Amino acid sequence: MSTKKRWLRSHVERLLQDEWAVCRVVPDADGDYPYRSGTAACWVQVLDYERPMVRVFAHAAIGIPRSAKLLGELNDIQNRAMTATVRWYDDAVLVHQTLSPHGLNHKALRQAMQAVGGVADDIGLLLAGMFNGSTPFPAQSSAVDEQAC
C-alpha cells in the first residue's frame, strides 16, 4: 500500500469516527467501511489508484437483470440526480460518488454519504418492485405506520 493511500485511509477513518461518533471504524473484508441508509447497503471505499480517491457507493436494488426498460429508468433517474451517479452493474443498481482527497473534510464526506445513501434508498424499493428484484435491507416500518394498522 502506498504512503498516499495509507494517509488517505487514516484520514477517512478519522472522518468516519467523527461522523458515526465511534472510537474506531473497522473495514470489511474488502477494506471498505459499510453503513446502511434505509433499504440501501452503502460503503465508503479508499481507491488505490496512482492518485488515490474516495468512493462512496451503495446497492439500491439487487437481483435485477439488465433490460432496455431498466436502462431507460436509470437514465431518467440519472438526469435528475445532482451529485450521485446511478448505473446498473452485475444485476444490481448502484449509486456512487467519487471524491478527491484534496480538501476532503467532514462536510464533503457527509454530503457524499447522504446523497448516495439517500438516492439509493429513494429508488431501491421502486426499482425492485418494477423489475422483480429486492433491496439489500427490508423497508423499516415506523411506529406511526404500525399504530395506523
Short mmCIF file of C-alpha atoms in Angstrom, two decimals:
data_model
loop_
_atom_site.label_atom_id
_atom_site.label_comp_id
_atom_site.label_asym_id
_atom_site.label_seq_id
_atom_site.Cartn_x
_atom_site.Cartn_y
_atom_site.Cartn_z
CA MET A 1 0.00 0.00 0.00
CA SER A 2 1.37 3.38 -0.98
CA THR A 3 2.09 6.10 1.56
CA LYS A 4 -0.61 8.28 -0.05
CA LYS A 5 -3.20 5.54 0.30
CA ARG A 6 -2.20 4.86 3.93
CA TRP A 7 -2.55 8.56 4.72
CA LEU A 8 -5.92 8.77 2.94
CA ARG A 9 -7.23 5.63 4.67
CA SER A 10 -6.23 7.07 8.06
CA HIS A 11 -7.89 10.38 7.19
CA VAL A 12 -11.12 8.68 6.05
CA GLU A 13 -11.20 6.54 9.20
CA ARG A 14 -10.86 9.65 11.36
CA LEU A 15 -13.67 11.41 9.46
CA LEU A 16 -15.90 8.34 9.84
CA GLN A 17 -15.12 8.10 13.57
CA ASP A 18 -16.37 11.65 13.96
CA GLU A 19 -19.37 11.11 11.65
CA TRP A 20 -20.51 7.96 13.45
CA ALA A 21 -19.36 9.05 16.93
CA VAL A 22 -17.31 5.89 17.49
CA CYS A 23 -13.79 5.32 18.76
CA ARG A 24 -12.79 3.02 15.92
CA VAL A 25 -14.08 2.06 12.49
CA VAL A 26 -13.35 -1.38 11.13
CA PRO A 27 -13.21 -2.11 7.42
CA ASP A 28 -14.95 -5.15 5.98
CA ALA A 29 -13.08 -7.98 4.21
CA ASP A 30 -12.71 -5.80 1.08
CA GLY A 31 -11.24 -2.91 3.08
CA ASP A 32 -14.40 -0.79 2.72
CA TYR A 33 -16.41 0.86 5.50
CA PRO A 34 -20.06 -0.28 5.42
CA TYR A 35 -23.11 1.66 6.55
CA ARG A 36 -26.84 1.44 5.98
CA SER A 37 -29.21 4.05 4.61
CA GLY A 38 -32.79 2.79 4.85
CA THR A 39 -33.08 -0.14 2.44
CA ALA A 40 -29.68 0.53 0.84
CA ALA A 41 -26.35 -1.11 1.65
CA CYS A 42 -23.61 1.52 1.44
CA TRP A 43 -19.83 1.68 1.69
CA VAL A 44 -17.02 4.21 1.85
CA GLN A 45 -14.04 2.95 -0.16
CA VAL A 46 -10.48 4.19 -0.50
CA LEU A 47 -9.39 3.59 -4.10
CA ASP A 48 -5.76 2.69 -4.72
CA TYR A 49 -5.12 4.49 -7.98
CA GLU A 50 -1.98 6.37 -8.97
CA ARG A 51 -3.80 9.27 -7.31
CA PRO A 52 -5.86 7.68 -4.52
CA MET A 53 -9.53 8.68 -4.39
CA VAL A 54 -12.51 8.02 -2.13
CA ARG A 55 -15.68 6.47 -3.48
CA VAL A 56 -18.97 6.33 -1.63
CA PHE A 57 -21.24 3.73 -3.20
CA ALA A 58 -24.46 1.87 -2.50
CA HIS A 59 -26.55 -1.01 -3.73
CA ALA A 60 -30.05 0.39 -4.22
CA ALA A 61 -31.59 -2.80 -5.65
CA ILE A 62 -30.23 -6.27 -6.37
CA GLY A 63 -31.25 -9.25 -8.45
CA ILE A 64 -32.33 -7.11 -11.40
CA PRO A 65 -31.33 -8.28 -14.87
CA ARG A 66 -30.30 -5.72 -17.45
CA SER A 67 -33.06 -4.62 -19.81
CA ALA A 68 -33.80 -1.69 -22.09
CA LYS A 69 -36.66 -0.63 -19.80
CA LEU A 70 -34.37 -0.67 -16.73
CA LEU A 71 -31.68 1.33 -18.51
CA GLY A 72 -34.32 3.87 -19.58
CA GLU A 73 -35.47 4.24 -15.95
CA LEU A 74 -31.89 4.62 -14.76
CA ASN A 75 -31.24 7.25 -17.42
CA ASP A 76 -34.29 9.23 -16.22
CA ILE A 77 -33.11 8.96 -12.60
CA GLN A 78 -29.56 9.97 -13.56
CA ASN A 79 -30.85 13.07 -15.35
CA ARG A 80 -32.48 14.23 -12.08
CA ALA A 81 -29.56 13.35 -9.79
CA MET A 82 -27.49 16.31 -8.63
CA THR A 83 -24.26 14.78 -7.33
CA ALA A 84 -24.65 11.00 -7.41
CA THR A 85 -24.20 8.67 -10.36
CA VAL A 86 -26.70 5.85 -10.93
CA ARG A 87 -25.90 2.78 -13.01
CA TRP A 88 -26.52 -0.94 -13.44
CA TYR A 89 -23.75 -3.46 -12.86
CA ASP A 90 -23.86 -7.23 -12.37
CA ASP A 91 -27.62 -7.49 -11.59
CA ALA A 92 -27.51 -4.55 -9.17
CA VAL A 93 -28.45 -0.87 -9.34
CA LEU A 94 -25.53 1.10 -7.94
CA VAL A 95 -25.34 4.70 -6.79
CA HIS A 96 -21.94 6.31 -6.26
CA GLN A 97 -19.94 9.49 -5.92
CA THR A 98 -16.15 9.77 -6.16
CA LEU A 99 -14.25 12.34 -4.10
CA SER A 100 -10.79 13.79 -4.41
CA PRO A 101 -8.67 13.53 -1.28
CA HIS A 102 -7.70 17.19 -1.73
CA GLY A 103 -9.93 19.18 0.57
CA LEU A 104 -11.71 16.07 1.83
CA ASN A 105 -13.33 17.07 5.11
CA HIS A 106 -16.33 16.17 7.28
CA LYS A 107 -18.73 18.27 5.23
CA ALA A 108 -17.69 16.79 1.87
CA LEU A 109 -17.75 13.19 3.08
CA ARG A 110 -21.08 13.67 4.89
CA GLN A 111 -22.61 15.18 1.74
CA ALA A 112 -21.47 12.24 -0.37
CA MET A 113 -22.68 9.67 2.16
CA GLN A 114 -26.08 11.35 2.49
CA ALA A 115 -26.50 11.90 -1.26
CA VAL A 116 -25.53 8.35 -2.21
CA GLY A 117 -27.47 6.71 0.62
CA GLY A 118 -30.48 8.95 0.08
CA VAL A 119 -30.73 8.33 -3.66
CA ALA A 120 -30.19 4.58 -3.21
CA ASP A 121 -32.86 4.38 -0.52
CA ASP A 122 -35.28 6.54 -2.55
CA ILE A 123 -35.07 4.46 -5.73
CA GLY A 124 -34.42 0.97 -4.35
CA LEU A 125 -37.96 -0.13 -3.48
CA LEU A 126 -39.39 1.35 -6.68
CA LEU A 127 -36.87 -0.38 -8.94
CA ALA A 128 -37.06 -3.64 -7.01
CA GLY A 129 -40.85 -3.62 -7.45
CA MET A 130 -40.76 -2.65 -11.12
CA PHE A 131 -38.11 -5.19 -12.10
CA ASN A 132 -38.78 -8.10 -9.72
CA GLY A 133 -35.66 -7.58 -7.62
CA SER A 134 -35.10 -6.79 -3.98
CA THR A 135 -33.38 -4.24 -1.78
CA PRO A 136 -30.37 -5.17 0.35
CA PHE A 137 -32.38 -4.44 3.52
CA PRO A 138 -36.14 -4.60 4.04
CA ALA A 139 -38.09 -1.39 4.50
CA GLN A 140 -38.50 -0.47 8.13
CA SER A 141 -41.96 0.49 9.28
CA SER A 142 -42.26 3.45 11.59
CA ALA A 143 -44.17 3.50 14.86
CA VAL A 144 -46.77 5.76 13.22
CA ASP A 145 -47.33 3.19 10.44
CA GLU A 146 -47.73 0.40 12.98
CA GLN A 147 -50.25 2.38 15.02
CA ALA A 148 -52.30 3.19 11.92
CA CYS A 149 -52.86 -0.51 11.12
#
